[in-house]
Short mmCIF file of C-alpha atoms in Angstrom, two decimals:
data_model
loop_
_atom_site.label_atom_id
_atom_site.label_comp_id
_atom_site.label_asym_id
_atom_site.label_seq_id
_atom_site.Cartn_x
_atom_site.Cartn_y
_atom_site.Cartn_z
CA MET M 1 60.78 31.40 -41.99
CA ILE M 2 62.38 30.65 -45.02
CA LYS M 3 59.04 32.18 -47.17
CA ASN M 4 59.36 35.20 -44.30
CA TYR M 5 63.01 36.18 -45.30
CA LEU M 6 62.29 35.77 -48.89
CA LEU M 7 59.44 38.48 -48.87
CA TYR M 8 62.65 41.33 -48.53
CA ILE M 9 64.20 39.17 -50.92
CA PRO M 10 63.17 42.39 -53.17
CA ILE M 11 62.60 44.78 -50.99
CA LEU M 12 66.86 44.19 -50.46
CA VAL M 13 67.39 44.31 -54.17
CA LEU M 14 64.99 47.44 -54.14
CA THR M 15 67.51 48.85 -51.57
CA ILE M 16 70.84 47.77 -53.05
CA VAL M 17 70.11 48.75 -57.06
CA SER M 18 68.40 52.06 -54.65
CA CYS M 19 72.07 52.95 -52.84
CA ALA M 20 74.09 52.38 -56.54
CA LYS M 21 72.04 55.09 -58.30
CA GLU M 22 72.58 57.61 -55.60
CA THR M 23 76.65 56.80 -55.55
CA LYS M 24 76.36 57.28 -59.41
CA PRO M 25 79.84 58.80 -59.36
CA VAL M 26 79.17 62.59 -61.14
CA ASN M 27 80.33 64.65 -64.52
CA ILE M 28 82.31 67.47 -64.17
CA LEU M 29 82.01 69.74 -67.77
CA TYR M 30 84.63 73.21 -67.01
CA ILE M 31 83.14 75.70 -69.36
CA MET M 32 86.08 78.78 -69.77
CA SER M 33 85.48 81.35 -71.73
CA ASP M 34 88.83 83.71 -73.09
CA ASP M 35 88.31 87.83 -71.27
CA HIS M 36 84.64 86.90 -70.50
CA THR M 37 84.88 89.60 -67.56
CA THR M 38 82.41 90.17 -65.19
CA GLN M 39 81.51 93.07 -66.91
CA GLY M 40 80.23 90.79 -69.67
CA ILE M 41 77.67 89.53 -67.87
CA GLY M 42 74.86 89.77 -66.92
CA VAL M 43 73.50 87.37 -63.38
CA TYR M 44 77.23 90.14 -61.84
CA GLY M 45 74.89 93.29 -62.10
CA SER M 46 77.11 95.99 -64.10
CA ARG M 47 76.47 97.88 -66.15
CA LEU M 48 75.74 95.97 -68.63
CA ALA M 49 73.17 94.31 -67.42
CA LYS M 50 70.35 95.73 -68.71
CA LEU M 51 71.11 94.69 -72.51
CA ASN M 52 70.73 91.35 -70.84
CA PRO M 53 74.16 90.07 -73.10
CA THR M 54 74.86 86.74 -70.80
CA PRO M 55 70.79 84.98 -69.80
CA ASN M 56 71.78 81.51 -70.64
CA ILE M 57 74.81 81.54 -68.31
CA ASP M 58 72.61 83.51 -65.53
CA ALA M 59 69.64 80.68 -65.54
CA LEU M 60 73.38 78.68 -64.60
CA ALA M 61 73.74 81.21 -61.85
CA ALA M 62 70.03 81.40 -61.26
CA ASP M 63 69.92 77.44 -59.73
CA GLY M 64 73.44 77.57 -58.79
CA ILE M 65 76.48 80.52 -57.08
CA VAL M 66 78.49 83.18 -58.35
CA PHE M 67 81.30 84.00 -56.88
CA ASP M 68 81.30 87.73 -56.16
CA ASN M 69 85.50 88.03 -55.47
CA VAL M 70 86.88 84.68 -57.90
CA PHE M 71 90.50 86.37 -58.85
CA CYS M 72 93.30 85.10 -61.21
CA ASN M 73 97.27 85.83 -59.83
CA ASN M 74 98.84 86.53 -63.51
CA ALA M 75 95.46 88.04 -65.40
CA ILE M 76 97.31 87.00 -69.88
CA CYS M 77 96.67 83.09 -70.94
CA THR M 78 99.14 80.71 -70.64
CA PRO M 79 100.01 81.98 -67.01
CA SER M 80 96.13 81.38 -65.62
CA ARG M 81 95.01 78.53 -67.37
CA ALA M 82 98.41 77.05 -66.21
CA SER M 83 97.48 77.54 -62.77
CA ILE M 84 94.23 76.69 -63.59
CA LEU M 85 95.85 72.69 -64.18
CA THR M 86 98.44 72.69 -62.24
CA GLY M 87 97.10 74.72 -58.78
CA GLN M 88 100.10 76.39 -58.64
CA TYR M 89 101.83 79.31 -58.38
CA PRO M 90 103.56 80.59 -61.73
CA GLN M 91 107.61 80.05 -59.70
CA THR M 92 106.35 76.73 -59.27
CA ASN M 93 104.88 75.98 -62.13
CA GLY M 94 107.59 77.55 -64.37
CA VAL M 95 105.19 79.80 -66.68
CA LEU M 96 105.66 82.48 -65.42
CA ASP M 97 104.56 84.47 -69.15
CA LEU M 98 102.80 84.33 -72.75
CA HIS M 99 106.50 82.75 -73.74
CA ALA M 100 106.44 79.77 -71.51
CA ALA M 101 105.11 76.48 -72.17
CA LEU M 102 103.58 74.03 -69.26
CA PRO M 103 105.98 70.99 -68.84
CA ILE M 104 103.29 67.67 -70.56
CA GLU M 105 104.01 66.16 -66.80
CA LYS M 106 102.83 68.72 -65.14
CA GLN M 107 99.45 68.94 -66.33
CA TYR M 108 98.18 67.00 -63.50
CA LEU M 109 94.81 68.02 -63.25
CA PRO M 110 93.80 65.05 -65.82
CA GLN M 111 96.34 63.29 -64.24
CA GLU M 112 94.28 63.38 -60.77
CA MET M 113 91.39 62.96 -62.18
CA LYS M 114 92.60 60.43 -64.52
CA LYS M 115 93.16 58.50 -60.61
CA LEU M 116 90.06 58.41 -59.66
CA GLY M 117 88.07 56.21 -62.05
CA TYR M 118 87.51 59.91 -64.30
CA GLN M 119 87.80 59.90 -68.46
CA THR M 120 89.34 63.24 -69.03
CA ALA M 121 88.15 65.66 -72.21
CA VAL M 122 89.56 69.31 -73.07
CA ILE M 123 88.22 70.82 -76.56
CA GLY M 124 88.80 74.68 -77.16
CA LYS M 125 91.55 77.30 -76.24
CA TRP M 126 94.79 75.40 -74.08
CA HIS M 127 97.51 78.26 -74.89
CA LEU M 128 99.82 75.92 -73.00
CA LYS M 129 102.09 74.78 -76.69
CA ASN M 130 102.61 71.29 -75.08
CA GLU M 131 99.88 68.87 -76.29
CA PRO M 132 97.26 68.43 -73.82
CA SER M 133 98.95 64.64 -73.64
CA ASN M 134 97.48 64.06 -70.27
CA PHE M 135 94.02 64.06 -71.58
CA ASP M 136 92.55 61.02 -73.16
CA TYR M 137 91.00 62.45 -75.27
CA TYR M 138 91.38 66.26 -76.69
CA GLU M 139 91.00 69.02 -79.23
CA VAL M 140 93.01 72.11 -78.90
CA LEU M 141 93.33 75.14 -80.88
CA PRO M 142 96.69 75.76 -81.59
CA LEU M 143 98.41 78.81 -79.86
CA GLN M 144 95.91 82.10 -79.77
CA GLY M 145 94.29 80.08 -82.96
CA LYS M 146 91.66 81.60 -85.49
CA TYR M 147 87.97 82.69 -85.49
CA HIS M 148 86.50 81.68 -88.45
CA ASN M 149 87.59 77.88 -89.72
CA PRO M 150 90.01 76.79 -87.57
CA ASP M 151 92.40 73.30 -87.00
CA LEU M 152 92.50 71.95 -84.55
CA ILE M 153 95.39 69.98 -83.18
CA CYS M 154 93.45 65.57 -82.12
CA ARG M 155 95.92 62.96 -81.74
CA ASP M 156 93.97 61.72 -84.94
CA GLY M 157 94.00 64.73 -86.73
CA SER M 158 93.87 64.77 -90.46
CA ILE M 159 96.23 66.50 -91.78
CA THR M 160 99.79 67.43 -90.98
CA ARG M 161 100.20 70.92 -90.47
CA THR M 162 103.90 72.86 -89.24
CA ILE M 163 102.73 75.08 -85.87
CA ASN M 164 104.96 77.72 -85.05
CA PHE M 165 104.65 77.49 -81.64
CA GLY M 166 106.86 81.52 -81.42
CA ASN M 167 110.14 81.95 -79.88
CA GLY M 168 111.17 79.99 -83.16
CA HIS M 169 109.53 76.45 -82.22
CA LYS M 170 107.42 74.49 -84.85
CA ARG M 171 106.39 71.55 -84.72
CA GLU M 172 104.90 69.08 -87.24
CA LEU M 173 100.98 67.75 -85.21
CA LYS M 174 97.92 66.86 -86.80
CA VAL M 175 95.22 68.81 -87.49
CA ASN M 176 90.89 68.84 -87.76
CA SER M 177 90.18 71.12 -90.03
CA TYR M 178 86.80 72.36 -89.44
CA LYS M 179 84.39 75.10 -91.27
CA GLY M 180 82.40 77.45 -88.86
CA HIS M 181 82.81 79.92 -86.32
CA SER M 182 85.17 79.06 -82.87
CA SER M 183 82.30 79.14 -80.70
CA ASP M 184 80.44 76.58 -83.32
CA ILE M 185 82.39 74.32 -84.00
CA ILE M 186 84.09 74.06 -79.99
CA THR M 187 80.75 72.75 -79.45
CA ASP M 188 79.78 71.32 -82.24
CA ARG M 189 83.52 68.95 -80.49
CA SER M 190 82.33 68.85 -77.50
CA LEU M 191 78.85 67.89 -77.96
CA ASN M 192 80.80 64.79 -80.27
CA TRP M 193 83.14 64.18 -77.88
CA LEU M 194 80.03 63.95 -75.18
CA LYS M 195 77.93 61.65 -77.58
CA ASN M 196 80.61 59.88 -79.94
CA LYS M 197 83.94 59.62 -78.44
CA ARG M 198 83.49 59.22 -74.34
CA ASP M 199 82.63 55.82 -72.64
CA LYS M 200 80.04 55.99 -70.98
CA SER M 201 80.48 53.94 -68.38
CA LYS M 202 82.35 56.59 -66.45
CA PRO M 203 81.69 59.84 -65.78
CA PHE M 204 83.45 62.26 -67.31
CA MET M 205 85.88 66.27 -67.42
CA LEU M 206 85.24 67.53 -70.44
CA LEU M 207 87.60 71.36 -70.51
CA HIS M 208 85.16 73.58 -72.96
CA GLN M 209 86.90 76.13 -73.49
CA PHE M 210 86.09 79.28 -75.66
CA LYS M 211 87.90 81.00 -77.79
CA ALA M 212 86.18 84.25 -77.42
CA PRO M 213 85.75 87.24 -76.69
CA HIS M 214 89.52 87.74 -76.92
CA ASP M 215 90.69 90.31 -79.38
CA MET M 216 90.06 90.31 -82.28
CA PHE M 217 86.94 89.50 -80.89
CA GLU M 218 85.32 88.55 -85.15
CA TYR M 219 81.59 86.79 -83.96
CA ALA M 220 79.32 84.44 -85.92
CA GLU M 221 77.91 86.39 -89.18
CA ARG M 222 74.74 86.10 -87.55
CA TYR M 223 75.20 87.89 -84.70
CA SER M 224 75.79 91.35 -86.95
CA THR M 225 72.64 93.39 -86.28
CA TYR M 226 73.26 92.51 -82.39
CA LEU M 227 72.19 95.35 -80.23
CA GLU M 228 73.23 97.51 -84.02
CA ASP M 229 71.16 100.37 -82.74
CA THR M 230 71.57 99.98 -78.42
CA TYR M 231 73.51 102.57 -77.35
CA ILE M 232 76.50 101.18 -74.29
CA PRO M 233 76.08 102.44 -71.69
CA GLU M 234 79.90 103.97 -69.98
CA PRO M 235 81.83 104.24 -67.83
CA ALA M 236 82.43 107.46 -65.91
CA SER M 237 86.26 106.54 -65.97
CA LEU M 238 86.65 106.21 -69.31
CA TYR M 239 86.67 109.82 -69.67
CA GLN M 240 87.28 111.04 -66.31
CA SER M 241 90.64 110.04 -65.40
CA GLY M 242 90.92 111.15 -61.24
CA ASN M 243 92.87 110.77 -58.75
CA HIS M 244 93.24 106.60 -60.79
CA GLY M 245 96.79 105.38 -61.06
CA SER M 246 100.96 107.30 -59.85
CA ILE M 247 103.94 107.40 -62.00
CA ALA M 248 104.15 103.97 -62.65
CA THR M 249 101.57 104.13 -64.89
CA ARG M 250 101.12 107.30 -65.76
CA GLY M 251 104.86 109.42 -65.35
CA GLU M 252 105.34 112.40 -63.90
CA ASN M 253 102.93 115.08 -64.88
CA ASP M 254 101.16 112.06 -67.18
CA ALA M 255 103.92 111.99 -68.94
CA LEU M 256 103.63 108.76 -69.55
CA ILE M 257 99.95 108.14 -70.38
CA HIS M 258 101.29 107.32 -74.52
CA ASP M 259 102.99 104.48 -73.52
CA ILE M 260 101.60 102.80 -70.80
CA GLY M 261 98.18 100.82 -71.32
CA SER M 262 96.48 100.39 -74.56
CA SER M 263 93.31 102.84 -74.83
CA VAL M 264 90.09 102.44 -76.11
CA GLY M 265 90.93 106.25 -78.34
CA MET M 266 94.41 107.66 -78.97
CA ARG M 267 96.03 108.42 -75.73
CA ASN M 268 98.68 105.23 -76.81
CA THR M 269 100.16 106.19 -79.53
CA ILE M 270 100.63 102.04 -80.19
CA ARG M 271 97.25 100.28 -79.37
CA GLY M 272 93.46 102.12 -79.63
CA MET M 273 90.58 100.49 -79.78
CA GLY M 274 90.11 102.42 -82.55
CA ARG M 275 93.50 101.49 -85.19
CA THR M 276 93.51 98.41 -83.75
CA LEU M 277 90.17 97.29 -85.38
CA LYS M 278 89.93 99.21 -88.52
CA MET M 279 86.68 101.77 -87.58
CA GLY M 280 87.31 103.94 -90.49
CA LEU M 281 87.27 106.34 -88.27
CA ASP M 282 88.97 110.05 -87.97
CA SER M 283 91.37 110.20 -85.03
CA ASN M 284 90.80 113.94 -85.23
CA ASP M 285 87.28 113.79 -84.88
CA PRO M 286 86.64 114.82 -81.56
CA GLN M 287 83.72 111.42 -80.38
CA HIS M 288 86.26 109.61 -81.59
CA LYS M 289 86.26 107.53 -78.51
CA HIS M 290 83.34 107.71 -77.74
CA LYS M 291 82.49 105.65 -81.23
CA ALA M 292 85.78 103.86 -80.50
CA TYR M 293 84.03 102.19 -76.90
CA GLN M 294 80.68 102.03 -78.93
CA GLU M 295 82.20 99.69 -81.97
CA TYR M 296 84.34 98.14 -79.86
CA LEU M 297 81.90 96.50 -77.12
CA LYS M 298 79.82 95.90 -79.98
CA ARG M 299 81.58 93.31 -81.67
CA TYR M 300 82.59 92.48 -78.14
CA LEU M 301 79.59 90.99 -76.45
CA ARG M 302 78.53 90.08 -80.31
CA CYS M 303 81.22 86.99 -79.98
CA VAL M 304 79.50 86.81 -75.92
CA LYS M 305 76.38 86.34 -77.45
CA GLY M 306 78.07 83.33 -79.35
CA VAL M 307 79.53 82.43 -76.40
CA ASP M 308 75.69 82.19 -73.78
CA ASP M 309 73.35 80.67 -76.59
CA ASN M 310 76.62 77.73 -78.24
CA ILE M 311 76.49 76.82 -73.41
CA LYS M 312 72.50 76.41 -73.83
CA ARG M 313 73.43 73.34 -76.65
CA LEU M 314 75.12 72.08 -73.32
CA LEU M 315 73.00 71.70 -71.12
CA ASP M 316 70.49 70.54 -74.13
CA TYR M 317 72.10 68.07 -74.50
CA LEU M 318 72.31 67.27 -70.98
CA GLU M 319 68.73 67.63 -70.02
CA GLU M 320 67.84 65.50 -73.23
CA THR M 321 69.97 62.36 -72.29
CA GLY M 322 68.83 62.89 -68.05
CA GLU M 323 72.86 63.50 -67.57
CA LEU M 324 72.13 67.13 -66.27
CA ASP M 325 71.56 66.96 -62.66
CA ASN M 326 74.47 63.91 -61.96
CA THR M 327 76.90 67.00 -64.22
CA ILE M 328 78.00 69.81 -62.37
CA ILE M 329 79.09 72.06 -64.30
CA ILE M 330 81.30 75.59 -64.20
CA TYR M 331 81.34 78.45 -66.71
CA THR M 332 84.98 80.91 -65.65
CA ALA M 333 87.19 82.60 -67.79
CA ASP M 334 90.44 82.36 -67.88
CA GLN M 335 90.99 86.28 -65.93
CA GLY M 336 88.96 89.46 -66.70
CA PHE M 337 89.35 91.87 -69.15
CA MET M 338 89.19 95.67 -69.16
CA LEU M 339 86.27 97.43 -71.33
CA GLY M 340 87.30 100.73 -71.43
CA GLU M 341 87.28 101.24 -68.03
CA HIS M 342 89.72 104.18 -67.21
CA ASP M 343 90.33 103.72 -71.07
CA TYR M 344 92.41 100.97 -70.83
CA THR M 345 91.70 98.01 -73.16
CA ASP M 346 93.73 94.55 -72.92
CA LYS M 347 94.09 92.81 -69.07
CA ARG M 348 97.03 92.56 -67.38
CA TRP M 349 96.61 94.11 -64.83
CA MET M 350 95.97 93.71 -61.17
CA TYR M 351 92.93 96.46 -61.45
CA GLU M 352 89.21 95.24 -60.30
CA GLU M 353 87.88 94.40 -64.02
CA SER M 354 91.28 92.87 -65.46
CA MET M 355 91.81 90.66 -61.64
CA ARG M 356 88.61 89.14 -61.54
CA MET M 357 86.75 86.43 -62.65
CA PRO M 358 83.35 85.08 -63.29
CA PHE M 359 83.03 81.75 -61.80
CA ILE M 360 79.61 80.09 -60.91
CA VAL M 361 79.10 76.90 -60.63
CA ARG M 362 75.91 74.66 -60.18
CA TYR M 363 74.84 71.76 -59.59
CA PRO M 364 71.69 71.94 -57.05
CA LYS M 365 71.03 67.95 -56.17
CA ALA M 366 73.94 69.25 -53.90
CA PHE M 367 75.33 72.03 -54.43
CA GLU M 368 74.33 75.15 -52.68
CA ARG M 369 72.01 77.47 -55.22
CA GLY M 370 71.07 81.03 -55.87
CA ILE M 371 73.76 83.48 -53.81
CA HIS M 372 75.95 85.05 -54.06
CA SER M 373 79.36 84.47 -52.16
CA ASP M 374 82.63 86.53 -51.40
CA MET M 375 85.26 84.29 -50.72
CA LEU M 376 88.58 85.18 -52.20
CA ILE M 377 89.38 83.01 -54.29
CA ASN M 378 91.95 82.72 -57.05
CA ASN M 379 92.54 80.64 -59.83
CA THR M 380 95.03 77.49 -57.96
CA ASP M 381 92.34 76.30 -55.45
CA PHE M 382 90.70 75.71 -59.50
CA ALA M 383 92.10 72.10 -59.20
CA PRO M 384 91.57 71.66 -56.26
CA SER M 385 88.37 72.16 -55.62
CA ILE M 386 87.46 70.38 -59.00
CA ILE M 387 89.58 67.04 -57.20
CA GLU M 388 87.59 66.73 -53.73
CA MET M 389 84.03 67.55 -55.80
CA ALA M 390 85.50 64.41 -57.88
CA GLY M 391 85.62 62.78 -54.05
CA GLY M 392 89.51 62.30 -54.10
CA ILE M 393 92.92 64.36 -52.06
CA VAL M 394 94.11 67.55 -52.92
CA PRO M 395 97.70 66.74 -53.86
CA LYS M 396 100.54 68.67 -50.96
CA TYR M 397 102.47 69.49 -54.13
CA MET M 398 99.21 71.89 -55.58
CA GLN M 399 99.11 75.40 -53.67
CA GLY M 400 95.59 76.06 -54.24
CA SER M 401 93.00 74.95 -51.82
CA SER M 402 89.85 73.43 -52.40
CA PHE M 403 86.42 75.26 -51.44
CA LYS M 404 84.15 72.42 -51.21
CA SER M 405 83.04 72.22 -48.17
CA TYR M 406 81.09 76.20 -48.41
CA LEU M 407 79.57 74.60 -51.34
CA ASP M 408 78.17 71.95 -49.81
CA THR M 409 77.65 74.21 -46.99
CA GLY M 410 77.04 78.25 -48.38
CA VAL M 411 79.20 78.95 -44.75
CA GLU M 412 83.15 80.36 -45.71
CA PRO M 413 85.68 77.63 -44.02
CA ALA M 414 87.02 79.50 -41.07
CA ASP M 415 90.89 78.91 -41.49
CA TRP M 416 90.44 80.57 -44.55
CA ARG M 417 92.68 82.74 -46.90
CA THR M 418 92.06 86.24 -46.12
CA SER M 419 93.81 87.43 -49.27
CA THR M 420 95.26 86.92 -53.12
CA TYR M 421 98.27 87.35 -54.21
CA TYR M 422 98.64 88.51 -57.70
CA ARG M 423 102.02 89.15 -60.46
CA TYR M 424 102.49 89.98 -63.98
CA TRP M 425 105.48 89.34 -64.83
CA MET M 426 105.62 90.33 -68.98
CA HIS M 427 106.83 94.11 -68.43
CA MET M 428 105.77 96.25 -71.20
CA GLY M 429 104.73 92.62 -73.41
CA SER M 430 102.34 92.10 -75.83
CA ARG M 431 102.50 96.26 -77.22
CA HIS M 432 99.84 96.97 -74.15
CA ALA M 433 102.55 98.10 -72.70
CA ASN M 434 101.00 97.56 -68.91
CA PRO M 435 104.55 98.21 -66.84
CA ALA M 436 105.90 95.09 -64.13
CA HIS M 437 103.56 94.68 -60.82
CA PHE M 438 102.29 92.68 -57.91
CA GLY M 439 100.26 93.31 -54.75
CA ILE M 440 97.46 91.85 -52.73
CA ARG M 441 94.31 91.84 -52.61
CA THR M 442 91.75 91.76 -49.34
CA LYS M 443 88.17 91.16 -49.25
CA VAL M 444 88.22 95.54 -48.55
CA TYR M 445 91.50 96.63 -49.76
CA LYS M 446 94.42 96.13 -52.22
CA LEU M 447 97.76 96.85 -52.03
CA ILE M 448 100.40 97.21 -55.04
CA PHE M 449 104.05 97.85 -56.01
CA PHE M 450 104.76 98.14 -58.79
CA TYR M 451 108.27 97.92 -59.67
CA GLY M 452 108.56 98.34 -63.89
CA ARG M 453 111.26 95.33 -64.92
CA TYR M 454 111.25 93.01 -66.56
CA TYR M 455 111.99 89.94 -65.28
CA LYS M 456 114.88 88.75 -68.27
CA PRO M 457 117.39 91.40 -67.74
CA GLY M 458 119.30 93.03 -70.87
CA THR M 459 116.51 91.48 -73.98
CA LYS M 460 116.03 94.62 -75.87
CA SER M 461 112.84 95.61 -77.81
CA ASP M 462 110.65 93.70 -80.13
CA THR M 463 107.59 93.37 -81.49
CA TRP M 464 106.43 91.84 -78.96
CA GLY M 465 107.07 94.11 -76.55
CA ARG M 466 109.65 96.93 -74.64
CA TYR M 467 110.70 95.47 -72.26
CA ASP M 468 114.56 97.20 -72.28
CA PHE M 469 112.11 101.08 -71.95
CA ASP M 470 112.57 100.18 -67.05
CA THR M 471 109.07 102.55 -65.63
CA PRO M 472 109.18 104.57 -62.78
CA VAL M 473 108.45 102.87 -59.47
CA ALA M 474 105.80 102.74 -57.93
CA TRP M 475 103.04 102.42 -54.97
CA GLU M 476 99.38 101.90 -55.46
CA PHE M 477 96.56 101.11 -52.97
CA TYR M 478 92.91 101.22 -52.83
CA ASN M 479 90.22 101.64 -50.32
CA LEU M 480 87.56 98.78 -52.53
CA ARG M 481 84.57 99.21 -50.08
CA GLN M 482 84.34 102.54 -50.32
CA ASP M 483 86.11 103.07 -53.77
CA PRO M 484 84.91 99.70 -56.20
CA GLU M 485 85.89 101.81 -59.18
CA GLU M 486 89.28 102.31 -57.79
CA MET M 487 89.61 106.51 -59.10
CA GLN M 488 90.79 107.50 -56.15
CA ASN M 489 94.95 106.57 -54.98
CA GLU M 490 95.04 106.56 -51.45
CA TYR M 491 98.31 105.22 -50.79
CA ASN M 492 99.54 108.44 -49.03
CA ASN M 493 96.39 108.88 -46.87
CA PRO M 494 98.05 109.16 -43.51
CA LYS M 495 94.57 107.73 -41.98
CA TYR M 496 95.88 104.27 -43.84
CA ALA M 497 98.74 104.08 -42.54
CA ASP M 498 98.63 101.53 -40.54
CA VAL M 499 96.63 99.21 -42.77
CA ILE M 500 98.90 100.50 -45.74
CA ALA M 501 101.61 98.10 -42.63
CA ASN M 502 99.94 95.72 -42.01
CA MET M 503 99.32 94.33 -45.99
CA LYS M 504 103.05 95.50 -46.70
CA GLU M 505 103.70 92.37 -44.38
CA ASP M 506 101.49 90.36 -45.52
CA LEU M 507 102.42 90.60 -49.03
CA LEU M 508 106.31 89.90 -47.95
CA LYS M 509 104.87 86.24 -45.92
CA LYS M 510 102.88 86.16 -49.32
CA ARG M 511 105.59 85.97 -51.71
CA ALA M 512 107.76 83.49 -49.13
CA ASP M 513 105.17 80.64 -48.36
CA LEU M 514 104.59 80.97 -52.81
CA ASN M 515 107.89 80.74 -53.55
CA GLU M 516 106.78 83.71 -55.26
CA GLU M 517 110.58 85.64 -53.97
CA ASP M 518 113.27 87.29 -56.38
CA GLU M 519 116.06 85.78 -56.02
CA ASP M 520 116.25 84.57 -59.10
CA TYR M 521 116.27 88.24 -60.91
CA PRO M 522 118.50 89.84 -58.06
CA HIS M 523 117.91 93.28 -60.47
CA ILE M 524 114.18 93.47 -59.18
CA GLN M 525 114.67 92.85 -55.82
CA GLU M 526 117.22 95.53 -56.05
CA VAL M 527 114.23 97.56 -56.91
CA ILE M 528 111.88 96.07 -54.01
CA THR M 529 114.78 96.41 -51.64
CA LYS M 530 115.15 100.49 -52.53
CA HIS M 531 111.85 101.03 -52.82
CA TRP M 532 110.19 99.26 -50.39
CA ASN M 533 109.87 102.25 -47.25
CA ASP M 534 109.18 104.46 -49.80
#
C-alpha cells in the first residue's frame, strides 16, 4: 500500500510546480508617450497610416486589443497624468491645469500596486512637479525636460541641481545627467532598471514614459533623412473650415480667428508652426501653410519613429529573458494632438484628434487579441483597470472604473458608461489660446459648451496666457457618425433638438456625480446659468 502512495508523489510534485507556474503574478509594462495622437499610429488607419510610422506598435496591437474610443478628461499633460495616477477627475485630485502639482499622498496607483506585492518604477516624463516618491524607483525629467542630454531626477542622483517648477517654486534635487536623445536615454534607464535594479522575486509595474513627440519635435540625428523626400498627406480641414466651430472659437464674422488656437500657417498672430519651429519660411509665400505643415509633420514623425524603435528594444529584452508572455503591455499617450486638422496644432480642444488617446493592450496568454473595441473609456479608468489586472480590488475613492472584464471576454459590460465627460480649464493659456470649455461625448454625438472664462477671476495676462481675455459663449454639437471630422456644427439644427436636450441632462448629472460643478467658481456658474438654454 505504501508503495502505491509513493508512486503518486512525483505526480503530486509536478502538479504543485505546474500550479505555481500558472499562478506566477503578471508583470505590467505601461508605456506612455507625450502627445502621440492616433493619427500618428498605423493601426488606427488615419491618412498617415500608409507611411507606416509605427511598425512595432502595430505589431503589438496585432497581438492584442486596440481601443478606438479612449479619451482624456482634459487634453493637457499635467491634469491628464494626474487623472491616470489617481483614477480621479481634476476637481477631486486637485490638478486643474499646468500650474498645479499632484500631492505626494495622492500618488495612488503605486501605493495600491505595492499593497499587491509589486515593485514599482517610473522612468521618463513625469510632469507632476512633486517627486514620484511613492514609487520604489524613479528617474524622471524635471518638468518638461530636455530632448537632448537630459537630466533625470533620482533618489541616488550624483549631481544636485536647483530645479525651477514655475510660479516661484524652486527646489534642490539630486539628478543624473546623460548624453544622448531622451527617447534613447529613457529606454536605456528602463532597461537598466529591469536588468540590474529591481527585485526579480517580485512582479513589476514599470511606467516607461517618453517625452517625445511633444513639441518642439527635436528628433535624434539618425532620423534626419526619414521621410525627407516623402509627401505627407494633408487634412482637407487644414484649408477648409466648413461650418466647424462657433463664435466661441472664431468670433463674430471670424473676428477672433487670429487670436484663438495655435495654427500651422500664419492665421494665429502669436503662435504659428512655421514661426514657432523657426523654419525660415517666407510668411508672404502663398505656399507657406503647405510648407510649414510638411516640415512640422516630418519632425513630429521622426520623433515618433524614435519612440517606436525604442519600444522594440523593450520588447526584445522581455522576449530574451522569457518575460514577454508574462507581462501585460499597455501603450498609450497622455492625450491626442492636432496635426493640422482645422488648422490647429497642439491639444487642449475637445475635438477628436486632441481628446482621443491611443490605447493598446497586449497579453495573449489571457486577454482577447486581434480585435478593436469601441467601448467609451477615459483616463480615470486606467488605474482601476491596472489594479484589477494585478489581482486587486478598485478602491472606492477612485472615480474611474475597471474595464478588465472586457480584456478577458471581449464583451462590453451591460452597465458600462454611455458618455464620457471632458473639461479644459486653462482659458487662453500657454500662448496656444484655447477658450475654456466642457462637454460630453457618446459613441455617436458630441456636445461642447464654451464658457470662455478663466477659473481664477482677476488674473492678468502674462507670458503664460491671456487669462483676462474673456471669449464669446457658445455651444457646439457634432454627429460623429455622419461627420467624423467635425466639419458641421449642428447645434442649431432642429433635427437634433431632442438629442441635445437629453445630452444636456446627462451633462448636468455627470457634473454633479463627478464633483465637476462650479460651486467654487460663481463667475463661471453665472455664465453657465445664463447661456444654458441658448
